[in-house]
């Protein structure tokens, strides 16, 4: 396992698959590493899997969130190695953004603007995400990159960006890994108090309940009510086109849809913002 800090440290290593993370690795990240290992091969012709660990300052609109973000590189490197990574790339800020170099921040794809989702609740977030992802693609020279479905709007944004800008990187989705009670794993969950942790179950519960609703409007009502009853401050709770993230008609039933739809929620519990999403509808069984 190599720990690379600089561009020179990666000079002889081109990523067959990159897993971009901000560290504080949990089982969700490690699943993405295993997916990357599968893509990059395990036998002859195996190509490197690189896990990047970089808490990107340009995607944080909240300085306190940036400051308290958990950091432990030795632990992350050991976990990444166990899951099959060949290298951890943990650059300093001035390696990603060299002083004086103009690392472009725009453009961002349509699905990452004007949607009333993360784009609205974290102004400037996707500009920062697109900026760092483009830069990590260049630095690791990756041919594919694995992103979690947990951050659904981010996954769609990166996919659209890679296609629109012909970056030549295949974007591979990884399913959301959850706690036994349904809570999606997140590095920020460590900041939940025991009482908030209990309330946090309401996001996945809301998504499952809404999955059986008959219309988009009913689903959105169920999402909001379930989260509010649990004391979650709702940022958004909505059913959208899964790829463009455009609104759907309130009266639309599952049978009216000719493209996949996705239910997405975000809310606040204390200092923690929680996100989750699931397909809509969810078929019984
Ligand atoms: P982060 O370190 O939180 O920026 O996340 C790095 C990558 O891990 C992103 O592609 C996330 O979507 C993904 N990820 C975060 N949480 C989970 C989870 N519970 N299951 C699967 N992937 C996840």
Short mmCIF file of N, CA, C and O and ligand atoms in Angstrom, two decimals, residues 19-23 26 28-29 31-32 59 69 146-151 154 174-178 184-188, ligand 1:
data_model
loop_
_atom_site.label_atom_id
_atom_site.label_comp_id
_atom_site.label_asym_id
_atom_site.label_seq_id
_atom_site.Cartn_x
_atom_site.Cartn_y
_atom_site.Cartn_z
N UNK A 19 -11.39 5.96 -6.28
CA UNK A 19 -12.51 6.16 -5.34
C UNK A 19 -12.25 7.47 -4.59
O UNK A 19 -11.45 7.51 -3.66
N UNK A 20 -12.92 8.54 -5.01
CA UNK A 20 -12.70 9.82 -4.31
C UNK A 20 -13.45 9.85 -2.98
O UNK A 20 -14.64 9.53 -2.93
N UNK A 21 -12.74 10.21 -1.91
CA UNK A 21 -13.38 10.32 -0.59
C UNK A 21 -12.79 11.51 0.16
O UNK A 21 -11.76 12.05 -0.23
N UNK A 22 -13.46 11.83 1.26
CA UNK A 22 -12.90 12.84 2.16
C UNK A 22 -12.36 12.16 3.42
O UNK A 22 -12.14 12.81 4.45
N UNK A 23 -12.15 10.86 3.35
CA UNK A 23 -11.59 10.13 4.49
C UNK A 23 -12.64 9.77 5.51
O UNK A 23 -13.84 9.73 5.20
N UNK A 26 -15.73 4.47 6.13
CA UNK A 26 -16.65 3.54 6.78
C UNK A 26 -17.00 2.45 5.77
O UNK A 26 -16.47 2.44 4.65
N UNK A 28 -19.40 1.95 3.87
CA UNK A 28 -19.90 2.41 2.57
C UNK A 28 -18.75 2.71 1.62
O UNK A 28 -18.75 2.28 0.45
N UNK A 29 -17.76 3.44 2.11
CA UNK A 29 -16.58 3.72 1.27
C UNK A 29 -15.89 2.42 0.87
O UNK A 29 -15.44 2.27 -0.27
N UNK A 31 -17.04 -0.52 0.49
CA UNK A 31 -17.77 -1.22 -0.58
C UNK A 31 -17.39 -0.63 -1.94
O UNK A 31 -17.25 -1.36 -2.92
N UNK A 32 -17.24 0.70 -1.99
CA UNK A 32 -16.85 1.34 -3.26
C UNK A 32 -15.44 0.88 -3.65
O UNK A 32 -15.15 0.68 -4.83
N UNK A 59 -15.62 22.81 -1.44
CA UNK A 59 -17.01 22.33 -1.51
C UNK A 59 -17.77 22.51 -0.21
O UNK A 59 -18.92 22.09 -0.09
N UNK A 69 -14.66 18.12 10.44
CA UNK A 69 -14.71 16.90 9.64
C UNK A 69 -13.66 15.91 10.18
O UNK A 69 -12.49 16.28 10.33
N UNK A 146 -15.49 5.49 -8.98
CA UNK A 146 -16.67 4.94 -8.31
C UNK A 146 -17.21 5.98 -7.34
O UNK A 146 -16.47 6.53 -6.52
N UNK A 147 -18.53 6.23 -7.46
CA UNK A 147 -19.21 7.21 -6.59
C UNK A 147 -20.43 6.54 -5.96
O UNK A 147 -21.10 5.73 -6.61
N UNK A 148 -20.75 6.92 -4.72
CA UNK A 148 -21.87 6.31 -4.02
C UNK A 148 -23.22 6.88 -4.43
O UNK A 148 -23.34 8.08 -4.65
N UNK A 149 -24.21 6.01 -4.47
CA UNK A 149 -25.59 6.46 -4.70
C UNK A 149 -26.10 7.29 -3.53
O UNK A 149 -27.08 8.02 -3.66
N UNK A 150 -25.46 7.14 -2.39
CA UNK A 150 -25.85 7.90 -1.20
C UNK A 150 -25.96 9.40 -1.52
O UNK A 150 -26.88 10.08 -1.08
N UNK A 151 -24.98 9.91 -2.28
CA UNK A 151 -25.00 11.32 -2.68
C UNK A 151 -25.52 11.37 -4.11
O UNK A 151 -24.75 11.52 -5.07
N UNK A 154 -24.93 14.32 -6.46
CA UNK A 154 -23.50 14.37 -6.81
C UNK A 154 -23.18 13.33 -7.88
O UNK A 154 -22.46 13.61 -8.85
N UNK A 174 -22.11 3.01 -6.79
CA UNK A 174 -22.09 1.98 -5.74
C UNK A 174 -23.30 2.17 -4.85
O UNK A 174 -23.61 3.30 -4.46
N UNK A 175 -24.01 1.07 -4.53
CA UNK A 175 -25.22 1.18 -3.69
C UNK A 175 -24.94 1.71 -2.29
O UNK A 175 -23.82 1.58 -1.80
N UNK A 176 -25.96 2.29 -1.68
CA UNK A 176 -25.83 2.86 -0.33
C UNK A 176 -25.73 1.76 0.71
O UNK A 176 -26.58 0.86 0.75
N UNK A 177 -24.72 1.84 1.56
CA UNK A 177 -24.58 0.88 2.66
C UNK A 177 -25.24 1.50 3.89
O UNK A 177 -25.04 2.69 4.19
N UNK A 178 -26.03 0.67 4.60
CA UNK A 178 -26.85 1.17 5.71
C UNK A 178 -26.54 0.43 7.01
O UNK A 178 -26.11 -0.71 6.99
N UNK A 184 -28.40 5.43 6.58
CA UNK A 184 -27.28 5.38 5.64
C UNK A 184 -25.99 5.75 6.37
O UNK A 184 -25.96 6.72 7.13
N UNK A 185 -24.94 4.98 6.16
CA UNK A 185 -23.66 5.30 6.80
C UNK A 185 -23.17 6.65 6.29
O UNK A 185 -23.30 6.96 5.11
N UNK A 186 -22.61 7.44 7.19
CA UNK A 186 -22.04 8.73 6.82
C UNK A 186 -20.97 9.08 7.83
O UNK A 186 -21.12 8.81 9.03
N UNK A 187 -19.90 9.69 7.36
CA UNK A 187 -18.82 10.10 8.27
C UNK A 187 -19.33 11.08 9.31
O UNK A 187 -18.74 11.22 10.38
N UNK A 188 -20.42 11.78 9.00
CA UNK A 188 -20.93 12.79 9.94
C UNK A 188 -21.81 12.18 11.03
O UNK A 188 -22.16 12.87 11.99
P1 LIG B 1 -17.45 11.33 1.28
O1 LIG B 1 -16.15 10.87 1.85
O2 LIG B 1 -18.55 11.40 2.25
O3 LIG B 1 -17.31 12.52 0.39
O4 LIG B 1 -17.90 10.16 0.31
C1 LIG B 1 -17.02 9.57 -0.63
C2 LIG B 1 -17.82 8.63 -1.49
O5 LIG B 1 -18.42 7.63 -0.68
C3 LIG B 1 -18.94 9.33 -2.25
O6 LIG B 1 -19.01 8.80 -3.56
C4 LIG B 1 -20.15 8.98 -1.43
O7 LIG B 1 -21.34 8.97 -2.18
C5 LIG B 1 -19.80 7.57 -0.98
N1 LIG B 1 -20.56 7.18 0.21
C6 LIG B 1 -20.78 7.92 1.33
N2 LIG B 1 -21.58 7.25 2.18
C7 LIG B 1 -21.89 6.07 1.58
C8 LIG B 1 -22.70 4.95 1.94
N3 LIG B 1 -23.36 4.91 3.10
N4 LIG B 1 -22.79 3.92 1.08
C9 LIG B 1 -22.12 3.95 -0.11
N5 LIG B 1 -21.35 4.98 -0.52
C10 LIG B 1 -21.24 6.02 0.32
#
